[in-house]
PDB file of C-alpha atoms in Angstrom:
ATOM      1  CA  MET A  25      29.980  20.245 -31.627  1.00 41.00           C
ATOM      2  CA  GLY A  26      28.891  17.046 -33.385  1.00 41.00           C
ATOM      3  CA  ASP A  27      30.425  14.824 -30.698  1.00 43.00           C
ATOM      4  CA  LEU A  28      28.818  16.911 -27.972  1.00 39.00           C
ATOM      5  CA  HIS A  29      25.427  16.643 -29.641  1.00 41.00           C
ATOM      6  CA  MET A  30      25.781  12.860 -29.951  1.00 37.00           C
ATOM      7  CA  GLY A  31      26.779  12.615 -26.301  1.00 47.00           C
ATOM      8  CA  VAL A  32      23.766  14.600 -25.162  1.00 44.00           C
ATOM      9  CA  GLU A  33      21.517  12.547 -27.421  1.00 47.00           C
ATOM     10  CA  ALA A  34      22.922   9.281 -26.041  1.00 45.00           C
ATOM     11  CA  GLU A  35      22.430  10.543 -22.493  1.00 50.00           C
ATOM     12  CA  ALA A  36      18.825  11.448 -23.275  1.00 47.00           C
ATOM     13  CA  ILE A  37      18.208   7.957 -24.700  1.00 47.00           C
ATOM     14  CA  ASN A  38      19.726   6.357 -21.604  1.00 52.00           C
ATOM     15  CA  ASP A  39      17.573   8.529 -19.338  1.00 52.00           C
ATOM     16  CA  SER A  40      14.478   7.582 -21.334  1.00 51.00           C
ATOM     17  CA  SER A  41      15.360   3.884 -21.128  1.00 51.00           C
ATOM     18  CA  SER A  42      15.904   4.140 -17.370  1.00 51.00           C
ATOM     19  CA  ASP A  43      12.605   5.982 -16.944  1.00 59.00           C
ATOM     20  CA  ASN A  44      10.737   3.363 -18.979  1.00 57.00           C
ATOM     21  CA  HIS A  45      12.262   0.601 -16.847  1.00 57.00           C
ATOM     22  CA  SER A  46      11.188   2.352 -13.633  1.00 71.00           C
ATOM     23  CA  LYS A  47       7.642   2.541 -14.995  1.00 90.00           C
ATOM     24  CA  ARG A  48       7.550  -1.220 -15.578  1.00 95.00           C
ATOM     25  CA  VAL A  49       6.273  -3.472 -12.824  1.00 97.00           C
ATOM     26  CA  ASP A  50       7.258  -7.126 -13.086  1.00 97.00           C
ATOM     27  CA  ILE A  51       4.742  -9.397 -11.376  1.00 98.00           C
ATOM     28  CA  TYR A  52       5.099 -13.100 -10.664  1.00 98.00           C
ATOM     29  CA  PRO A  53       2.574 -15.934 -10.284  1.00 98.00           C
ATOM     30  CA  LEU A  54       0.879 -16.283  -6.918  1.00 97.00           C
ATOM     31  CA  SER A  55       2.116 -19.881  -6.873  1.00 96.00           C
ATOM     32  CA  CYS A  56       5.691 -18.569  -6.445  1.00 96.00           C
ATOM     33  CA  TYR A  57       4.910 -17.445  -2.890  1.00 95.00           C
ATOM     34  CA  TYR A  58       4.597 -19.389   0.349  1.00 93.00           C
ATOM     35  CA  PHE A  59       1.974 -18.505   2.955  1.00 92.00           C
ATOM     36  CA  GLY A  60       2.111 -19.476   6.622  1.00 92.00           C
ATOM     37  CA  SER A  61       0.681 -18.237   9.910  1.00 90.00           C
ATOM     38  CA  LYS A  62       1.801 -16.906  13.294  1.00 89.00           C
ATOM     39  CA  GLU A  63       0.211 -15.576  16.477  1.00 88.00           C
ATOM     40  CA  ALA A  64      -2.848 -13.386  16.064  1.00 87.00           C
ATOM     41  CA  ILE A  65      -2.702  -9.595  16.345  1.00 84.00           C
ATOM     42  CA  VAL A  66      -4.909  -8.058  19.014  1.00 81.00           C
ATOM     43  CA  PHE A  67      -7.407  -5.564  17.578  1.00 78.00           C
ATOM     44  CA  LYS A  68      -9.224  -2.985  19.658  1.00 77.00           C
ATOM     45  CA  ASP A  69     -12.996  -3.300  19.881  1.00 75.00           C
ATOM     46  CA  GLU A  70     -14.187   0.271  19.571  1.00 79.00           C
ATOM     47  CA  THR A  71     -17.176   2.181  18.297  1.00 85.00           C
ATOM     48  CA  LEU A  72     -16.968   5.005  15.756  1.00 83.00           C
ATOM     49  CA  SER A  73     -17.233   7.453  18.647  1.00 89.00           C
ATOM     50  CA  ASP A  74     -14.333   5.708  20.428  1.00 89.00           C
ATOM     51  CA  ARG A  75     -12.212   5.935  17.281  1.00 87.00           C
ATOM     52  CA  ILE A  76     -12.901   9.641  16.813  1.00 90.00           C
ATOM     53  CA  ASN A  77     -12.039  10.339  20.452  1.00 92.00           C
ATOM     54  CA  ARG A  78      -8.811   8.354  20.065  1.00 90.00           C
ATOM     55  CA  MET A  79      -7.920  10.316  16.922  1.00 90.00           C
ATOM     56  CA  LYS A  80      -8.543  13.590  18.742  1.00 93.00           C
ATOM     57  CA  SER A  81      -6.366  12.517  21.666  1.00 93.00           C
ATOM     58  CA  ASN A  82      -3.532  11.384  19.370  1.00 91.00           C
ATOM     59  CA  TYR A  83      -3.786  14.570  17.306  1.00 93.00           C
ATOM     60  CA  ALA A  84      -3.504  16.695  20.459  1.00 94.00           C
ATOM     61  CA  ALA A  85      -0.406  14.757  21.485  1.00 92.00           C
ATOM     62  CA  TYR A  86       1.381  14.191  18.155  1.00 92.00           C
ATOM     63  CA  GLY A  87      -0.311  16.295  15.472  1.00 93.00           C
ATOM     64  CA  LEU A  88      -1.089  14.988  11.980  1.00 94.00           C
ATOM     65  CA  ARG A  89      -1.567  11.228  11.841  1.00 95.00           C
ATOM     66  CA  THR A  90       0.352   9.714   8.895  1.00 97.00           C
ATOM     67  CA  SER A  91      -0.213   6.200   7.599  1.00 97.00           C
ATOM     68  CA  VAL A  92       1.658   4.325   4.866  1.00 98.00           C
ATOM     69  CA  GLU A  93       0.172   1.500   2.828  1.00 98.00           C
ATOM     70  CA  ALA A  94       1.578  -0.896   0.234  1.00 98.00           C
ATOM     71  CA  VAL A  95       0.299  -1.619  -3.256  1.00 98.00           C
ATOM     72  CA  ILE A  96       1.550  -5.151  -4.006  1.00 98.00           C
ATOM     73  CA  LEU A  97       0.732  -7.038  -7.213  1.00 98.00           C
ATOM     74  CA  VAL A  98       0.878 -10.701  -8.201  1.00 98.00           C
ATOM     75  CA  GLU A  99      -0.279 -12.666 -11.243  1.00 98.00           C
ATOM     76  CA  LEU A 100      -3.162 -15.126 -11.203  1.00 97.00           C
ATOM     77  CA  PHE A 101      -4.987 -16.509 -14.250  1.00 96.00           C
ATOM     78  CA  LYS A 102      -2.847 -14.231 -16.455  1.00 95.00           C
ATOM     79  CA  HIS A 103      -4.249 -11.100 -14.818  1.00 97.00           C
ATOM     80  CA  PRO A 104      -2.761  -8.689 -12.249  1.00 98.00           C
ATOM     81  CA  HIS A 105      -4.150  -9.106  -8.747  1.00 98.00           C
ATOM     82  CA  LEU A 106      -3.848  -6.771  -5.758  1.00 98.00           C
ATOM     83  CA  LEU A 107      -2.900  -8.213  -2.362  1.00 98.00           C
ATOM     84  CA  LEU A 108      -5.378  -7.128   0.318  1.00 98.00           C
ATOM     85  CA  LEU A 109      -5.736  -7.933   3.985  1.00 97.00           C
ATOM     86  CA  GLN A 110      -9.168  -8.951   5.195  1.00 95.00           C
ATOM     87  CA  VAL A 111      -9.838  -8.202   8.847  1.00 87.00           C
ATOM     88  CA  ARG A 112     -12.411 -10.211  10.828  1.00 81.00           C
ATOM     89  CA  ASN A 113     -13.888 -11.584   7.615  1.00 79.00           C
ATOM     90  CA  SER A 114     -15.402  -8.184   6.965  1.00 80.00           C
ATOM     91  CA  PHE A 115     -13.521  -5.137   5.691  1.00 89.00           C
ATOM     92  CA  PHE A 116     -10.482  -4.958   3.420  1.00 96.00           C
ATOM     93  CA  LYS A 117      -7.314  -2.909   3.762  1.00 96.00           C
ATOM     94  CA  LEU A 118      -3.954  -2.480   2.097  1.00 98.00           C
ATOM     95  CA  PRO A 119      -0.985  -3.784   4.112  1.00 97.00           C
ATOM     96  CA  GLY A 120       0.596  -1.023   6.199  1.00 97.00           C
ATOM     97  CA  GLY A 121      -0.329   1.196   9.091  1.00 95.00           C
ATOM     98  CA  ARG A 122       0.391   4.301  11.132  1.00 95.00           C
ATOM     99  CA  LEU A 123       3.863   5.805  11.450  1.00 96.00           C
ATOM    100  CA  ARG A 124       5.509   6.349  14.799  1.00 94.00           C
ATOM    101  CA  PRO A 125       6.449   9.949  15.723  1.00 90.00           C
ATOM    102  CA  GLY A 126       9.565  10.940  13.762  1.00 92.00           C
ATOM    103  CA  GLU A 127       9.584   7.733  11.693  1.00 96.00           C
ATOM    104  CA  SER A 128      10.230   7.989   7.948  1.00 97.00           C
ATOM    105  CA  ASP A 129       7.741   6.693   5.383  1.00 97.00           C
ATOM    106  CA  ILE A 130      10.063   3.944   4.147  1.00 96.00           C
ATOM    107  CA  ASP A 131      11.148   2.766   7.603  1.00 95.00           C
ATOM    108  CA  GLY A 132       7.561   2.764   8.832  1.00 95.00           C
ATOM    109  CA  LEU A 133       6.251   0.802   5.866  1.00 96.00           C
ATOM    110  CA  ASN A 134       9.080  -1.724   6.200  1.00 93.00           C
ATOM    111  CA  ARG A 135       8.205  -2.164   9.880  1.00 93.00           C
ATOM    112  CA  LYS A 136       4.479  -2.565   9.236  1.00 94.00           C
ATOM    113  CA  LEU A 137       4.965  -5.015   6.369  1.00 94.00           C
ATOM    114  CA  SER A 138       7.380  -7.090   8.448  1.00 91.00           C
ATOM    115  CA  ARG A 139       4.901  -7.188  11.327  1.00 89.00           C
ATOM    116  CA  LYS A 140       1.878  -8.169   9.258  1.00 91.00           C
ATOM    117  CA  LEU A 141       3.476 -10.082   6.371  1.00 92.00           C
ATOM    118  CA  SER A 142       6.688 -11.146   8.077  1.00 79.00           C
ATOM    119  CA  ALA A 143       8.927 -13.365   6.009  1.00 53.00           C
ATOM    120  CA  SER A 144       9.823 -15.411   9.109  1.00 53.00           C
ATOM    121  CA  GLU A 145       7.981 -16.903  12.059  1.00 46.00           C
ATOM    122  CA  ASP A 146      10.047 -14.958  14.605  1.00 47.00           C
ATOM    123  CA  GLY A 147       9.155 -11.604  13.068  1.00 48.00           C
ATOM    124  CA  ASN A 148      12.638 -10.623  11.860  1.00 55.00           C
ATOM    125  CA  GLU A 149      12.326  -7.567   9.660  1.00 53.00           C
ATOM    126  CA  THR A 150      12.618  -7.973   5.908  1.00 70.00           C
ATOM    127  CA  GLU A 151      13.856  -5.231   3.602  1.00 75.00           C
ATOM    128  CA  TRP A 152      10.897  -4.683   1.294  1.00 92.00           C
ATOM    129  CA  GLN A 153      11.351  -3.102  -2.144  1.00 95.00           C
ATOM    130  CA  VAL A 154       9.428   0.079  -1.435  1.00 96.00           C
ATOM    131  CA  GLY A 155       9.150   2.224  -4.548  1.00 96.00           C
ATOM    132  CA  GLU A 156       7.494   5.499  -5.438  1.00 96.00           C
ATOM    133  CA  CYS A 157       4.587   7.132  -3.693  1.00 97.00           C
ATOM    134  CA  LEU A 158       1.523   6.582  -5.885  1.00 98.00           C
ATOM    135  CA  GLY A 159      -0.861   8.949  -4.151  1.00 97.00           C
ATOM    136  CA  MET A 160      -1.972  10.625  -0.940  1.00 97.00           C
ATOM    137  CA  TRP A 161      -5.360  10.748   0.770  1.00 97.00           C
ATOM    138  CA  TRP A 162      -6.370  13.316   3.379  1.00 96.00           C
ATOM    139  CA  ARG A 163      -8.848  13.535   6.222  1.00 94.00           C
ATOM    140  CA  HIS A 164      -9.761  17.204   6.594  1.00 92.00           C
ATOM    141  CA  ASP A 165     -11.498  16.789   9.950  1.00 91.00           C
ATOM    142  CA  PHE A 166     -12.021  14.027  12.481  1.00 90.00           C
ATOM    143  CA  GLU A 167     -15.463  13.036  11.231  1.00 79.00           C
ATOM    144  CA  THR A 168     -15.014  13.501   7.474  1.00 76.00           C
ATOM    145  CA  LEU A 169     -14.183  10.913   4.832  1.00 86.00           C
ATOM    146  CA  MET A 170     -10.745  10.803   3.229  1.00 91.00           C
ATOM    147  CA  TYR A 171     -10.185  12.534  -0.110  1.00 93.00           C
ATOM    148  CA  PRO A 172      -7.343  12.400  -2.685  1.00 94.00           C
ATOM    149  CA  TYR A 173      -6.739  16.147  -2.360  1.00 92.00           C
ATOM    150  CA  LEU A 174      -6.344  18.801   0.300  1.00 88.00           C
ATOM    151  CA  PRO A 175      -8.463  21.951  -0.175  1.00 81.00           C
ATOM    152  CA  SER A 176      -6.750  25.265   0.511  1.00 83.00           C
ATOM    153  CA  LYS A 177      -9.226  25.994   3.301  1.00 84.00           C
ATOM    154  CA  ALA A 178      -8.143  22.855   5.194  1.00 84.00           C
ATOM    155  CA  LYS A 179      -5.337  24.451   7.187  1.00 87.00           C
ATOM    156  CA  LYS A 180      -4.947  21.669   9.736  1.00 93.00           C
ATOM    157  CA  PRO A 181      -5.705  18.233   8.232  1.00 94.00           C
ATOM    158  CA  LYS A 182      -6.048  15.450  10.764  1.00 95.00           C
ATOM    159  CA  GLU A 183      -4.785  12.449   8.806  1.00 96.00           C
ATOM    160  CA  CYS A 184      -2.751  11.610   5.707  1.00 97.00           C
ATOM    161  CA  THR A 185      -2.484   8.183   4.076  1.00 98.00           C
ATOM    162  CA  LYS A 186       0.282   7.578   1.537  1.00 98.00           C
ATOM    163  CA  LEU A 187       0.239   4.695  -0.936  1.00 98.00           C
ATOM    164  CA  PHE A 188       3.556   3.207  -2.065  1.00 98.00           C
ATOM    165  CA  LEU A 189       4.275   0.712  -4.824  1.00 98.00           C
ATOM    166  CA  VAL A 190       6.081  -2.325  -3.379  1.00 98.00           C
ATOM    167  CA  ARG A 191       7.670  -4.700  -5.884  1.00 97.00           C
ATOM    168  CA  LEU A 192       7.934  -8.367  -4.952  1.00 96.00           C
ATOM    169  CA  PRO A 193      10.877 -10.599  -5.814  1.00 95.00           C
ATOM    170  CA  GLU A 194      10.360 -13.826  -7.757  1.00 95.00           C
ATOM    171  CA  SER A 195       9.804 -15.798  -4.551  1.00 93.00           C
ATOM    172  CA  GLN A 196       9.045 -14.885  -0.938  1.00 91.00           C
ATOM    173  CA  LYS A 197       7.467 -16.202   2.250  1.00 91.00           C
ATOM    174  CA  PHE A 198       4.479 -14.482   3.813  1.00 93.00           C
ATOM    175  CA  ILE A 199       3.749 -15.315   7.450  1.00 92.00           C
ATOM    176  CA  LEU A 200       0.446 -13.766   8.564  1.00 92.00           C
ATOM    177  CA  PRO A 201      -1.246 -13.396  11.941  1.00 91.00           C
ATOM    178  CA  LYS A 202      -3.917 -16.087  12.286  1.00 91.00           C
ATOM    179  CA  ASN A 203      -6.723 -13.538  12.439  1.00 90.00           C
ATOM    180  CA  LEU A 204      -5.800 -11.902   9.132  1.00 92.00           C
ATOM    181  CA  LYS A 205      -6.418 -13.172   5.610  1.00 94.00           C
ATOM    182  CA  LEU A 206      -4.277 -12.168   2.636  1.00 96.00           C
ATOM    183  CA  LEU A 207      -6.334 -12.208  -0.538  1.00 97.00           C
ATOM    184  CA  ALA A 208      -5.355 -11.715  -4.171  1.00 98.00           C
ATOM    185  CA  VAL A 209      -8.128  -9.647  -5.778  1.00 98.00           C
ATOM    186  CA  PRO A 210      -8.277  -8.921  -9.541  1.00 98.00           C
ATOM    187  CA  LEU A 211      -7.561  -5.280 -10.359  1.00 97.00           C
ATOM    188  CA  ARG A 212     -10.628  -5.188 -12.599  1.00 96.00           C
ATOM    189  CA  GLN A 213     -12.779  -6.236  -9.634  1.00 97.00           C
ATOM    190  CA  VAL A 214     -11.300  -3.518  -7.427  1.00 97.00           C
ATOM    191  CA  HIS A 215     -11.679  -0.741  -9.999  1.00 96.00           C
ATOM    192  CA  GLU A 216     -14.199   1.864  -8.765  1.00 91.00           C
ATOM    193  CA  ASN A 217     -15.830  -0.726  -6.494  1.00 96.00           C
ATOM    194  CA  HIS A 218     -16.265   1.772  -3.652  1.00 94.00           C
ATOM    195  CA  LYS A 219     -19.027  -0.164  -1.948  1.00 94.00           C
ATOM    196  CA  THR A 220     -16.897  -3.254  -1.298  1.00 95.00           C
ATOM    197  CA  TYR A 221     -13.372  -1.862  -1.002  1.00 96.00           C
ATOM    198  CA  GLY A 222     -13.756   1.802  -0.107  1.00 94.00           C
ATOM    199  CA  PRO A 223     -12.467   4.845  -2.017  1.00 94.00           C
ATOM    200  CA  ILE A 224      -8.733   4.340  -1.449  1.00 96.00           C
ATOM    201  CA  ILE A 225      -8.456   0.710  -2.590  1.00 97.00           C
ATOM    202  CA  SER A 226     -10.942   1.144  -5.455  1.00 97.00           C
ATOM    203  CA  GLY A 227      -8.790   4.004  -6.784  1.00 96.00           C
ATOM    204  CA  VAL A 228      -5.585   1.924  -6.990  1.00 98.00           C
ATOM    205  CA  PRO A 229      -6.052   0.768 -10.631  1.00 97.00           C
ATOM    206  CA  GLN A 230      -6.110   4.409 -11.775  1.00 96.00           C
ATOM    207  CA  LEU A 231      -2.919   5.120  -9.828  1.00 97.00           C
ATOM    208  CA  LEU A 232      -1.262   2.218 -11.651  1.00 97.00           C
ATOM    209  CA  SER A 233      -2.300   3.438 -15.117  1.00 95.00           C
ATOM    210  CA  LYS A 234       1.080   5.117 -15.712  1.00 94.00           C
ATOM    211  CA  PHE A 235       2.904   1.795 -15.292  1.00 97.00           C
ATOM    212  CA  THR A 236       3.409  -1.099 -17.678  1.00 96.00           C
ATOM    213  CA  ILE A 237       2.546  -4.297 -15.841  1.00 96.00           C
ATOM    214  CA  ASN A 238       4.762  -7.119 -17.103  1.00 97.00           C
ATOM    215  CA  ILE A 239       3.594 -10.642 -16.257  1.00 96.00           C
ATOM    216  CA  VAL A 240       6.657 -12.851 -15.850  1.00 96.00           C
ATOM    217  CA  ASP A 241       6.193 -16.479 -16.828  1.00 89.00           C
ATOM    218  CA  ILE A 242       8.007 -18.887 -14.509  1.00 79.00           C
TER     219      ILE A 242
END
């Protein structure tokens, strides 16, 4: 009985150690990464009304729209920074995008990250280290804002956005479309800054509160 108890105890310690390791996020200096450019991505010029009509058309054809976005951290000035894309020198967004019909979350996020942050000029896909889902945001109707919950009365939500933690290796190349900027923004600046970054991005620091962020000195 004693040996069995010790074995169970050792297993519990190992599980705890593994869990603690999974809750640690190692981040590396921004200077470890190379940034280049490639051909620009074509964006649609559309009004809010155009976008709503497009969402309605896509919903009628494919049902719930699902998007996946990456939470990627680097170190700068001894503080964790969040990588954000800036589109047309105006609004900010997390790297990612909409899934194709039948596409899995992981495959879709890998595809979107390779397209927008491709590690090579020719767009060859890179296997990104996609981790756990940090949170989900829902659009209850076509014209409503997105919320981090789904009320019971919302039987047919129109859109779901999932945020995934993506861990970077010690070194990597980022090749961006010429009309996109990749910015490293301090987490403390993002925190609850709804006006500048919107509700999803400004809520990221709270989603990361369960993790230990380990700054790796190179």
